CSV table of C-alpha atoms and ligand atoms in Angstrom, one decimal:
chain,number,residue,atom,x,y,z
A,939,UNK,CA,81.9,222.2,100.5
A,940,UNK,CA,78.7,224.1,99.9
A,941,UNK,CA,78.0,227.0,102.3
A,942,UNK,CA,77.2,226.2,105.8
A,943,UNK,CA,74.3,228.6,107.9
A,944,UNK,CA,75.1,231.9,109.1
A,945,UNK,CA,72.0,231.8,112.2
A,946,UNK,CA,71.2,228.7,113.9
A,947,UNK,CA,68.3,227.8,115.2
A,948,UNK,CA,68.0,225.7,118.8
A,949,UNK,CA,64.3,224.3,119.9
A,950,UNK,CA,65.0,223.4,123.6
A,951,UNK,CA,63.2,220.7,125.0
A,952,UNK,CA,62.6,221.4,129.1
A,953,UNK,CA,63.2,224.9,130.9
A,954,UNK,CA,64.0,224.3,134.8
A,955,UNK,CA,67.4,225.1,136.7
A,956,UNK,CA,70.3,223.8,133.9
A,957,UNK,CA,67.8,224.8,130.8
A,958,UNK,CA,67.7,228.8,132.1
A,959,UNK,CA,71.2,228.3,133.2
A,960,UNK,CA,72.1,227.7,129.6
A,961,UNK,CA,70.1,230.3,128.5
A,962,UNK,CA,71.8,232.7,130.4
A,963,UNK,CA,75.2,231.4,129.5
A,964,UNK,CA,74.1,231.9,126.0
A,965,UNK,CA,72.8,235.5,126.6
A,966,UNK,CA,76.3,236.4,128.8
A,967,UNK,CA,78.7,234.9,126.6
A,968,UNK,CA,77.0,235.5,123.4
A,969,UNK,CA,79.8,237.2,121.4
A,970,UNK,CA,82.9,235.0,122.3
A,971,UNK,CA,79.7,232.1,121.7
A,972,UNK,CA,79.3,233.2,118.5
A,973,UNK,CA,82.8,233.8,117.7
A,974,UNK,CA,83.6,230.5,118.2
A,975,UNK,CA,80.9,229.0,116.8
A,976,UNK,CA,81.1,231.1,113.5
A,977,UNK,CA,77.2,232.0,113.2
A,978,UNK,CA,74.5,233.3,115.6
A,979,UNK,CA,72.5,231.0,117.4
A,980,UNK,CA,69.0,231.8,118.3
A,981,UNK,CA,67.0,229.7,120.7
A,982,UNK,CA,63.6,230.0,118.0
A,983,UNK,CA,61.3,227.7,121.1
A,984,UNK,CA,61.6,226.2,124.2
A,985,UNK,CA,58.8,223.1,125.3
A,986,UNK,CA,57.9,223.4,128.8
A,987,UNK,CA,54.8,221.2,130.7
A,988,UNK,CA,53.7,224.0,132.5
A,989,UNK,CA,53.7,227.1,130.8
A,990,UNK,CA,52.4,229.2,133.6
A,991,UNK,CA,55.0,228.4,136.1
A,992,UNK,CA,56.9,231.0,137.9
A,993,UNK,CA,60.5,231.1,136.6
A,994,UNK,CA,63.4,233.2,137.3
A,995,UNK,CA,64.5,233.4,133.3
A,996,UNK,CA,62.0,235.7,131.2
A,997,UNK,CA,62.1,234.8,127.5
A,998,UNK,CA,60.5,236.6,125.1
A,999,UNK,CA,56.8,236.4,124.2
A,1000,UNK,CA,55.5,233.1,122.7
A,1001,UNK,CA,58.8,231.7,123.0
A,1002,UNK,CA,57.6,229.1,125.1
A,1003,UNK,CA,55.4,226.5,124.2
A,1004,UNK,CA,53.2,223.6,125.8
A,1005,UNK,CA,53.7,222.0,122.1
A,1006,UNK,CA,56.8,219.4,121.6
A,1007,UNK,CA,55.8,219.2,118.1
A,1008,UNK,CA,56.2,223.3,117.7
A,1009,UNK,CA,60.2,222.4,117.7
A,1010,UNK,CA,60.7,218.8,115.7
A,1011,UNK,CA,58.1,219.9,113.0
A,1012,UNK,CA,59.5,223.3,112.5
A,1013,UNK,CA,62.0,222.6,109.6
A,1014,UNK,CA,64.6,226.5,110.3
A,1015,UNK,CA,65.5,224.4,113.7
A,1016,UNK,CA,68.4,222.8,113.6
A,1017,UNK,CA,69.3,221.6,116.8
A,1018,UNK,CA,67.5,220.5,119.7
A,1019,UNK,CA,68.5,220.6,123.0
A,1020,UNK,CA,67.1,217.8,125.9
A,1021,UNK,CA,66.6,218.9,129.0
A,1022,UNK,CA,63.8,217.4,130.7
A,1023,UNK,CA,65.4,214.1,131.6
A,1024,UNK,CA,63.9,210.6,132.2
A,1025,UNK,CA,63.3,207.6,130.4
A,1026,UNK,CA,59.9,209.0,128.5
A,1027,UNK,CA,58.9,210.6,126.7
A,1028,UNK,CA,62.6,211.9,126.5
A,1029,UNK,CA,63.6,209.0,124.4
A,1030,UNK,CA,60.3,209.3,121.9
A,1031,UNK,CA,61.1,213.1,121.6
A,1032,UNK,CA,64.5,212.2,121.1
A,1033,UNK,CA,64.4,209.4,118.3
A,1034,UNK,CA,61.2,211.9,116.5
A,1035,UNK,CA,63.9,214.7,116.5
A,1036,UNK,CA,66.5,212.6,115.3
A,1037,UNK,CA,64.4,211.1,112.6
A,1038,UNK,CA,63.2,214.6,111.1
A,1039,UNK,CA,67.0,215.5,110.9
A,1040,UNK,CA,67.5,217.7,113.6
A,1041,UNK,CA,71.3,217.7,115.9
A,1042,UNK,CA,70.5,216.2,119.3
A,1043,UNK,CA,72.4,218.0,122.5
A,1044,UNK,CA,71.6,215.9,125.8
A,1045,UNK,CA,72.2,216.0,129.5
A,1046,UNK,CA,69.8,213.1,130.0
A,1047,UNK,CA,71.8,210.2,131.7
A,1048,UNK,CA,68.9,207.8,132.0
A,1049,UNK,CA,67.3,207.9,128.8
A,1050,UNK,CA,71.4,207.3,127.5
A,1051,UNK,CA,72.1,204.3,129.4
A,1052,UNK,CA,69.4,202.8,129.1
A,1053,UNK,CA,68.6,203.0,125.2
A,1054,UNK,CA,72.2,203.7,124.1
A,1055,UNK,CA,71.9,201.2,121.4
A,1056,UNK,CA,68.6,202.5,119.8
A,1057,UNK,CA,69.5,206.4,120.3
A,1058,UNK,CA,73.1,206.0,119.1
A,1059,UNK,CA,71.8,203.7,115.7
A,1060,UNK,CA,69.1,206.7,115.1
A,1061,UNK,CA,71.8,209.5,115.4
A,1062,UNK,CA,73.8,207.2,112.8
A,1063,UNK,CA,71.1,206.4,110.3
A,1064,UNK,CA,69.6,209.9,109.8
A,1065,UNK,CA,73.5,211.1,109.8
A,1066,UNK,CA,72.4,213.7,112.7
A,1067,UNK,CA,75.4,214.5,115.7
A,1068,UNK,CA,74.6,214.0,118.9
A,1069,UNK,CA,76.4,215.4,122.3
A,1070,UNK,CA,75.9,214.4,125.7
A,1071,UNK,CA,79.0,216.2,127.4
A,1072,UNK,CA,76.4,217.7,130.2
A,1073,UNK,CA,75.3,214.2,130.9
A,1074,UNK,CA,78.1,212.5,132.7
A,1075,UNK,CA,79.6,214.7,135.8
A,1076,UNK,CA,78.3,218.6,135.0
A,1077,UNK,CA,80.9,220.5,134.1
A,1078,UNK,CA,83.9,218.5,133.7
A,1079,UNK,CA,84.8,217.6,129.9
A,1080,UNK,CA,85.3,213.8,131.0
A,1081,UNK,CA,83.3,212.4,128.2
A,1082,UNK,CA,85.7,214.4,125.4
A,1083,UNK,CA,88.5,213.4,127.3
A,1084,UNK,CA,88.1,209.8,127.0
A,1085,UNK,CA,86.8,210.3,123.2
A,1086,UNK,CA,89.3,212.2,122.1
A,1087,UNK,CA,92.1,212.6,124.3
A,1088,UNK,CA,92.8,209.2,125.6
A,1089,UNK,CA,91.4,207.8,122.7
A,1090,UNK,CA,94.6,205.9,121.5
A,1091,UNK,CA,95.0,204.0,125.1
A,1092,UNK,CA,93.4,200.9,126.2
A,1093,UNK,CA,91.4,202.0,129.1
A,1094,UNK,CA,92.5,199.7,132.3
A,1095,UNK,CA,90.1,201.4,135.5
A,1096,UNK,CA,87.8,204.4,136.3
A,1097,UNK,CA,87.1,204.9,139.7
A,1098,UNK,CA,85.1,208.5,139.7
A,1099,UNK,CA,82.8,210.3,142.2
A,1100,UNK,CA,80.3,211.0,139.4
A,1101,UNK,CA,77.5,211.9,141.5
A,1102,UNK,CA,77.5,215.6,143.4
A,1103,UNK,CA,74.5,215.1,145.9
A,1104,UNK,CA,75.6,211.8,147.3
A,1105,UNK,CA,79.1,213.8,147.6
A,1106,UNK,CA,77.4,216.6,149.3
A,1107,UNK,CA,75.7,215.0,151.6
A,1108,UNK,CA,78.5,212.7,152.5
A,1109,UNK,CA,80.3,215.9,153.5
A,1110,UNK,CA,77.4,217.9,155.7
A,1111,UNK,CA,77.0,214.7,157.4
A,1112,UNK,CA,80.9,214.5,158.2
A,1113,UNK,CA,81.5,218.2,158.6
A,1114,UNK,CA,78.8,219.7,160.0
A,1115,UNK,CA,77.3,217.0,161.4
A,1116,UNK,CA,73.8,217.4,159.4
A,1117,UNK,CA,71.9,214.1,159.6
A,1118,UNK,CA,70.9,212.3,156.4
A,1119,UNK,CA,67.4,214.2,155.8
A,1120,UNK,CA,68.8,217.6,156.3
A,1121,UNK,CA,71.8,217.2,154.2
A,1122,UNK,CA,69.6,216.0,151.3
A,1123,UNK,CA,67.0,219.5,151.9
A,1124,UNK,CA,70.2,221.5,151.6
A,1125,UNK,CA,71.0,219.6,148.3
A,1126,UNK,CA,68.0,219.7,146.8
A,1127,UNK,CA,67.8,223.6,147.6
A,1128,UNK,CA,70.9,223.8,145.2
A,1129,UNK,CA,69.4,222.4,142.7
A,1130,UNK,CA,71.6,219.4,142.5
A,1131,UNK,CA,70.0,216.0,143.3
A,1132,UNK,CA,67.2,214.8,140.3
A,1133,UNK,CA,63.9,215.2,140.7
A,1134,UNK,CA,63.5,211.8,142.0
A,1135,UNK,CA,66.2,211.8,144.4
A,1136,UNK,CA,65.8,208.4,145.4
A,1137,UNK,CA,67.9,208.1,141.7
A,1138,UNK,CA,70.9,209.6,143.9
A,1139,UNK,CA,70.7,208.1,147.1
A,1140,UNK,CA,69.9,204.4,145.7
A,1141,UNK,CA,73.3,205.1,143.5
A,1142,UNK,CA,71.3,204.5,140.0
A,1143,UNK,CA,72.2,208.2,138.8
A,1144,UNK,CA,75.8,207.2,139.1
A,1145,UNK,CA,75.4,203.7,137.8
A,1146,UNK,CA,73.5,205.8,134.7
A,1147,UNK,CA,76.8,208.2,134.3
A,1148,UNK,CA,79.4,204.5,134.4
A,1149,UNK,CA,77.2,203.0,131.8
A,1150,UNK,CA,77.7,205.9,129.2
A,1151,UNK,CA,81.5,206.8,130.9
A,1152,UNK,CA,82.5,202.6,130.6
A,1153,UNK,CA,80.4,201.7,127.4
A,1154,UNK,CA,82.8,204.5,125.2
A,1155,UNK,CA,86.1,204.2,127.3
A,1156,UNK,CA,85.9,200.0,127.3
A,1157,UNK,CA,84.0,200.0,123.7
A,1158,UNK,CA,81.9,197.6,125.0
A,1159,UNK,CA,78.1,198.2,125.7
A,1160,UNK,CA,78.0,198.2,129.7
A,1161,UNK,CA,73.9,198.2,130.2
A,1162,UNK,CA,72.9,199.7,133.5
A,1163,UNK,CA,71.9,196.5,134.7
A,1164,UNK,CA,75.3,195.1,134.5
A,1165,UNK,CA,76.4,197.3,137.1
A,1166,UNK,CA,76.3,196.2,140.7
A,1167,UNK,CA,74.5,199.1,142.5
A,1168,UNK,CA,74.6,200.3,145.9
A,1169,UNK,CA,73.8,203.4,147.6
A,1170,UNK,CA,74.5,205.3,151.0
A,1171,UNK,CA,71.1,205.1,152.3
A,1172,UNK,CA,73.0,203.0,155.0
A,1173,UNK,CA,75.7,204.9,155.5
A,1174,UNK,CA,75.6,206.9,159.3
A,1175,UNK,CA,77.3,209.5,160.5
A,1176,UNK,CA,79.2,206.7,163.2
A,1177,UNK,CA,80.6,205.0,160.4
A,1178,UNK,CA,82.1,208.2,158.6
A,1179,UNK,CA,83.7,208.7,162.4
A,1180,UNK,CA,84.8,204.8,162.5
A,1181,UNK,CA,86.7,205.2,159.4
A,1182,UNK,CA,88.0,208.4,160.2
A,1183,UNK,CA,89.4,208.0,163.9
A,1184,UNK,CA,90.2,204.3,163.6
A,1185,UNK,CA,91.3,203.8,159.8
A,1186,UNK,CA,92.3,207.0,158.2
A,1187,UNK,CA,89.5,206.4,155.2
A,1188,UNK,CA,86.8,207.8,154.1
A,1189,UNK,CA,83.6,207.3,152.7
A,1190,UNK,CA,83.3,207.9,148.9
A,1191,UNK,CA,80.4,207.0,146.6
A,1192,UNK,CA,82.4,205.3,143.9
A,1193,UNK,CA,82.0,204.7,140.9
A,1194,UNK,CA,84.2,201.7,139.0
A,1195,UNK,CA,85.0,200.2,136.3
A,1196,UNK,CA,88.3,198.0,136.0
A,1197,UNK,CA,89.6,195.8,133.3
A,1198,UNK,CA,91.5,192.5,134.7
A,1199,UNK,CA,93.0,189.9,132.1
A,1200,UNK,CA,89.6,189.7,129.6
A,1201,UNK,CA,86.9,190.2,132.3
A,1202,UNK,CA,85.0,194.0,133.6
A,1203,UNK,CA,84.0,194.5,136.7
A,1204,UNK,CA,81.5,197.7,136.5
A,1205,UNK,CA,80.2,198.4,139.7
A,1206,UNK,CA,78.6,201.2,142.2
A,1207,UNK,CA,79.0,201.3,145.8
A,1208,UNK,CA,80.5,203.6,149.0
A,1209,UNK,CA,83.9,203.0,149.3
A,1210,UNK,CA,85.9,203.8,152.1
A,1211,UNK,CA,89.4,205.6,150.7
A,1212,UNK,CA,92.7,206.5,152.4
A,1213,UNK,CA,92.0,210.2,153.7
A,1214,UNK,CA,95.9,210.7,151.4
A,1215,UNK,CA,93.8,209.3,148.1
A,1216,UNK,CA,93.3,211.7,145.3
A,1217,UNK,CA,89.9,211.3,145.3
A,1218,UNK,CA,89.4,211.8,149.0
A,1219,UNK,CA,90.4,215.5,148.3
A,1220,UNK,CA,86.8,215.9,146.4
A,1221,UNK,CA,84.4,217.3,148.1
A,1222,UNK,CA,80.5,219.1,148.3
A,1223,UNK,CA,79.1,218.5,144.9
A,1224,UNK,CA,82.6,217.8,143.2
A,1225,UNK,CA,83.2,215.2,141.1
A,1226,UNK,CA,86.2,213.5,140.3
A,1227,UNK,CA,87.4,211.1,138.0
A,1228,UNK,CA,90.8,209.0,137.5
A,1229,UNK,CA,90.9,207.1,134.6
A,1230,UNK,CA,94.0,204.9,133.9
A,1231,UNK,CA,95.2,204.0,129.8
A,1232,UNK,CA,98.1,201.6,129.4
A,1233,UNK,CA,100.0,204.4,127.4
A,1234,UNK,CA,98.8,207.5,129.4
A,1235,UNK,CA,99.2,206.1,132.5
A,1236,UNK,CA,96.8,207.8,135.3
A,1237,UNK,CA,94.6,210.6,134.5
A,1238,UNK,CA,92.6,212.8,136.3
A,1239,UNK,CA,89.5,215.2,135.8
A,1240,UNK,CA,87.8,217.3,138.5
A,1241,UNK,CA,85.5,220.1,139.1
A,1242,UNK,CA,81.6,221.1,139.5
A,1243,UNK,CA,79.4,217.5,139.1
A,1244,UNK,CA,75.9,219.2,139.5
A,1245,UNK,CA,74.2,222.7,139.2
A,1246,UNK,CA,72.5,224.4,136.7
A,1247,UNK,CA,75.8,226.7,135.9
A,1248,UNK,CA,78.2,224.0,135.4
A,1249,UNK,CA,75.8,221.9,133.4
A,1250,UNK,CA,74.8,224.6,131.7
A,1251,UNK,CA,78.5,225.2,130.9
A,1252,UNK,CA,79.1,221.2,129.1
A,1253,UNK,CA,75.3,221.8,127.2
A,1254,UNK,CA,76.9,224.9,125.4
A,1255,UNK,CA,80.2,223.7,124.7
A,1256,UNK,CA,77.9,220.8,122.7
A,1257,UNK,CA,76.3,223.2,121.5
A,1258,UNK,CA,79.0,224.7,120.1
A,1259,UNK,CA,80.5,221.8,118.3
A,1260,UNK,CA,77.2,221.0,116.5
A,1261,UNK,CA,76.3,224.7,115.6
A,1262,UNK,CA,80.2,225.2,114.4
A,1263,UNK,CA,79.3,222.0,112.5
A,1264,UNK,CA,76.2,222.8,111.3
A,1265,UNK,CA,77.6,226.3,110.3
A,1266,UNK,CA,80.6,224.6,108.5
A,1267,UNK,CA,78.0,222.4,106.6
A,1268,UNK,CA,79.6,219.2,107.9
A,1269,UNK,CA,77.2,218.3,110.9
A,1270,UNK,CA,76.5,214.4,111.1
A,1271,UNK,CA,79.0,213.6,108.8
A,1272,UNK,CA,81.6,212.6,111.2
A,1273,UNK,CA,80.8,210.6,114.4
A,1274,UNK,CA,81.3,212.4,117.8
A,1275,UNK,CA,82.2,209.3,119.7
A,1276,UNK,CA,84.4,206.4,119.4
A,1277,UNK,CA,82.0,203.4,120.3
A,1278,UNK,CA,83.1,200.5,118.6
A,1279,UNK,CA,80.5,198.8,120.2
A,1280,UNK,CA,82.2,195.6,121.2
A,1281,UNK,CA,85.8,195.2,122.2
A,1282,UNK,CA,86.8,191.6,121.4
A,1283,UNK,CA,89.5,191.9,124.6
A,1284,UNK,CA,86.8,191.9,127.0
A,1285,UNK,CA,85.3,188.3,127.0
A,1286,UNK,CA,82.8,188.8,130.2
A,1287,UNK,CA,81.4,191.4,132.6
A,1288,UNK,CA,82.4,190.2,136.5
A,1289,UNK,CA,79.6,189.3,138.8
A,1290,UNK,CA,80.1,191.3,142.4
A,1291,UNK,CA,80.4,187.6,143.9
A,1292,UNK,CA,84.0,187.3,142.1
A,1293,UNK,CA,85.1,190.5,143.1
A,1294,UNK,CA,88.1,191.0,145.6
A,1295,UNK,CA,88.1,193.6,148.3
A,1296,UNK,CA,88.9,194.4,151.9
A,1297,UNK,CA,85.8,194.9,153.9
A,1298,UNK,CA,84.8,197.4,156.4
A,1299,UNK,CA,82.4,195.1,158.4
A,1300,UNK,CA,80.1,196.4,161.3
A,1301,UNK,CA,78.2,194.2,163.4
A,1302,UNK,CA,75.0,195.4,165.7
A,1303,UNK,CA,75.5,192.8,168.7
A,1304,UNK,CA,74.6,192.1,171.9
A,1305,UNK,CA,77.0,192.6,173.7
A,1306,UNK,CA,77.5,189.4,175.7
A,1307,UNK,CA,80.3,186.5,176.7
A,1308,UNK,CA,81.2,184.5,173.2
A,1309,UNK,CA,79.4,187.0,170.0
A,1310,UNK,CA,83.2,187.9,169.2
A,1311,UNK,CA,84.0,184.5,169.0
A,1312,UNK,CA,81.3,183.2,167.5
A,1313,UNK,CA,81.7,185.5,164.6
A,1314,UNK,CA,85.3,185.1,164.1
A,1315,UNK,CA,84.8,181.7,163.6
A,1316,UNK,CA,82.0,182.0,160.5
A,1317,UNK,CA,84.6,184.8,159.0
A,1318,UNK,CA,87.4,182.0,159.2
A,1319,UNK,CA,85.3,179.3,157.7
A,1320,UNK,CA,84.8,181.2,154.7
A,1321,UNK,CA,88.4,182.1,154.3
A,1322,UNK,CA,88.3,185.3,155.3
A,1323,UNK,CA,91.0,186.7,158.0
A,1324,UNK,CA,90.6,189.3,159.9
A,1325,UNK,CA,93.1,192.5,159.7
A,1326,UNK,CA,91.4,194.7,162.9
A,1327,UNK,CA,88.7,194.6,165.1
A,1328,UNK,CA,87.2,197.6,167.5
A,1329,UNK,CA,84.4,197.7,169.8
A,1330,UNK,CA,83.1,200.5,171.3
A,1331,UNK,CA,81.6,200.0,174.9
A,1332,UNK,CA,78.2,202.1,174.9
A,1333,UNK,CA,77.3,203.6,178.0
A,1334,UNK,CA,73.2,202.6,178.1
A,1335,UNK,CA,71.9,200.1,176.2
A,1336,UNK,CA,72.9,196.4,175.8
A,1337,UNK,CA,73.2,197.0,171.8
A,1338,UNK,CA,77.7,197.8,170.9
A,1339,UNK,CA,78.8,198.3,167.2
A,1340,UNK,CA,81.7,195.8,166.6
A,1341,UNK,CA,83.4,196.7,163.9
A,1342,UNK,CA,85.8,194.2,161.8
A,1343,UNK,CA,88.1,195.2,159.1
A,1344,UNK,CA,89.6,192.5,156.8
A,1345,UNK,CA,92.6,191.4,154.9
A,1346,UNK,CA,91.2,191.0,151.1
A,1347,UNK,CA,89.0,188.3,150.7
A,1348,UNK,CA,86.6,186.7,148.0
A,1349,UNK,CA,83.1,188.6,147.8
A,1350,UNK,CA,81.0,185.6,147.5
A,1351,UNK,CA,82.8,184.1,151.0
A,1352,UNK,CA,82.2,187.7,152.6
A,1353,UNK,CA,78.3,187.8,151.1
A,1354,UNK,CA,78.4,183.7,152.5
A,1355,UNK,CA,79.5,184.1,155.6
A,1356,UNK,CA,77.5,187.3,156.4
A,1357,UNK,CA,74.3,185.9,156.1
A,1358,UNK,CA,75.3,182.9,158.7
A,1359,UNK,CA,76.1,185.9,161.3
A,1360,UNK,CA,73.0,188.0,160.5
A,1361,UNK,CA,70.6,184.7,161.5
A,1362,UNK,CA,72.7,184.2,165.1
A,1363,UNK,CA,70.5,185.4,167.8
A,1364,UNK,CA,73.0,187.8,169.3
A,1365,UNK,CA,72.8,189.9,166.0
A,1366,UNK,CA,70.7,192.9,165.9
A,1367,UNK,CA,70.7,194.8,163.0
A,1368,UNK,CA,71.9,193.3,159.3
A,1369,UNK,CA,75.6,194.0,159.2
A,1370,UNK,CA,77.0,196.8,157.2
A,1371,UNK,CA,79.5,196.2,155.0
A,1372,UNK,CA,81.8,199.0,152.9
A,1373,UNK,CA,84.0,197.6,150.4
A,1374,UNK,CA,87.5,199.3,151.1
A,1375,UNK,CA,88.6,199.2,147.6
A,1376,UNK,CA,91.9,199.5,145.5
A,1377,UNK,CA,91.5,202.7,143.2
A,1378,UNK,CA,94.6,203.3,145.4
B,2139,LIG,N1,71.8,214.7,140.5
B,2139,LIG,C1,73.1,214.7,139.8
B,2139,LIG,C2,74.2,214.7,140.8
B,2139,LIG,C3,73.1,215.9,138.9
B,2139,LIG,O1,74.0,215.0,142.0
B,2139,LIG,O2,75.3,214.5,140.4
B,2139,LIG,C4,74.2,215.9,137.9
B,2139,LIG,O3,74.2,214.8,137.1
């Protein structure tokens, strides 16, 4: 083996909250860093857009540059670090980077789940590594663990809480009683939701995170639009008291992905949990994730989902594989993640229509001789029987939440029979419906 570098140099590509959070990981842990690591590592440039914006980070002189090109043309860097996020021109940058040689570390979900096949096939071809630990839950080393540690194991089910804001605003909305809009502010201020935060809300950040997590743990390529997606936009804080008071659940932006027989059902929506489950215990911008192997049995991984010291924390230790690679001479050489690509033992992806769940139903009704009745009877002609029901007289107004929770029942039915009792006249508002799922 011919000798390996003794500096490293890292271009960094996008300088807000988790880019100057890794700088200052970098600057704080430097030594034990470079211990580990074997050589120094010197961030040589860092590509902003705006090079006059106030930051809290100073870097030295002329680091900084308005210039992409500055980092993938300069041949002493070695490793390039992604952190602007997106779909473009993240993925140009990224396959450009690639193609000139250099070792790709990424916390950039979307531009992952979306061209996995085309970024993972460059990293291949032009033999470079690239690491994406900071990409899938912050801090938490879940994407190692199911490369490495449960690698032997054919994964059944992951059900995680993968996204922090969604988690955090859950909470403020239960806890302190925030409303919706406020608890979002507060979440944003912390530099946890994206910059489009619609991304968290609509559930499509976590639905990017299950497309990476399920594509490597099922080595099967799970696209993003495979995954049935929804988000807690209408979710209210009377439903997080329903479920409390009445059921003993709560509501959990889930995250799942469960093998049964040779089918996959990958899929993103609130879920309302038992207040004993594991999961329920995670809270504020926690993540958590169980993931279950047929030799390991049930495993789980927890800690800080979102924040720039966290992230920051998953982008070095990449960075420290790939530099300790680099140094040792043997970076590219061997593959970072076991993607096989496609898993002959899953035969089909499930639609949501096939799934099986209990259902947390709640009906805006008049209320008025015969709605309870009425609706019963469209539930029981589409097979669906009904495990509680409460209604909640309201002191003015005409307008009661009627809530029905369900024995399992087919999907389809639930979706079928839903749409007959939102077009009866008595019905005010489209019913919500939370799927109250296994993952127990
Ligand atoms: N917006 C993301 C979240 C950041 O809230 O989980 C971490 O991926």
């Amino acid at each position: 083996m011919s000798e390996g570098k003794s500096v490293i140099q890292i271009g960094m590509i996008g300088f807000g909250n988790v880019g100057q959070g890794v700088y200052r990981l970098l600057e704080k842990n430097r030594a034990l860093i470079e211990a580990k690591v074997g050589a120094q590592l010197r961030i040589k440039k860092i590509a902003v857009k705006d090079l006059t914006k106030q930051r809290d980070v100073t870097v030295p002189e002329g680091m900084l540059t308005a210039n992409y090109d500055d980092l993938v043309s300069d041949p002493d860097i070695d490793v390039i670090v992604e952190l602007m996020g997106g779909l473009e021109p993240a993925r140009t940058y990224l396959l450009d980077a690639m193609k000139k040689g250099k070792h790709i570390v990424t916390a950039n979900k979307a531009v992952l789940s979306v061209h996995w096949d085309e970024i993972i096939a460059t990293a291949r071809q032009n033999k470079v590594d690239i690491y994406f630990e900071a990409a899938v839950c912050g801090g938490i080393p879940v994407i190692q663990a199911i490369n490495d540690g449960l690698a032997p194991n054919n994964i059944m089910s992951i059900y995680g809480i993968v996204n922090g804001t969604t988690n955090f605003i859950l909470q403020k909305m239960t806890e302190e009683k925030k409303s919706f809009k406020e608890a979002l502010q507060m979440a944003q201020k912390k530099g946890l939701a994206e910059a489009d935060p619609t991304l968290d809300i609509n559930g499509m950040d976590a639905a990017h995170k299950l497309a990476i997590l399920a594509s490597l743990a099922f080595s099967k390529r799970v696209k993003v639009e495979d995954i049935y997606v929804e988000g807690i936009d209408r979710i209210t804080l009377q439903d997080i008291e329903f479920a409390r008071e009445e059921f003993g659940r709560v509501v959990k932006l889930f995250a799942i992905a469960e093998v049964e027989g040779d089918e996959l059902e990958v899929r993103v929506h609130p879920t309302l949990i038992p207040q004993e489950h594991l999961l329920a215990k995670v809270d504020g911008e926690y993540n958590g994730v169980l993931v279950t192997g047929d030799f390991v049995g049930t495993t789980m991984y927890y800690g800080l989902g979102a924040g720039n010291k966290p992230t920051a924390s998953a982008v070095m230790s990449d960075l420290i594989y790939v530099c300790r690679s680099v140094s040792d001479n043997v970076a590219g050489e061997i593959s970072n993640c076991w993607f096989l690509s496609d898993n002959p033992q899953i035969k089909r992806l499930r639609k949501i229509g096939e799934i099986k769940s209990r259902y947390y139903l709640k009906f805006s009704v008049l209320d008025q001789v015969g709605v309870l009745s009425a609706i019963a009877r469209i539930l029981g002609e589409h097979q669906i029987s009904i495990a509680s029901v409460i209604q909640k007289e309201q002191k003015k107004g005409d307008k009661v939440p009627v809530v029905i929770v369900t024995y399992e029942a087919l999907e389809k039915n639930v979706q079928e029979a839903l749409k007959k009792i939102n077009g009866l006249p008595f019905v005010q508002e489209e019913t919500l419906l939370i799927r109250m799922d296994r993952g127990e």
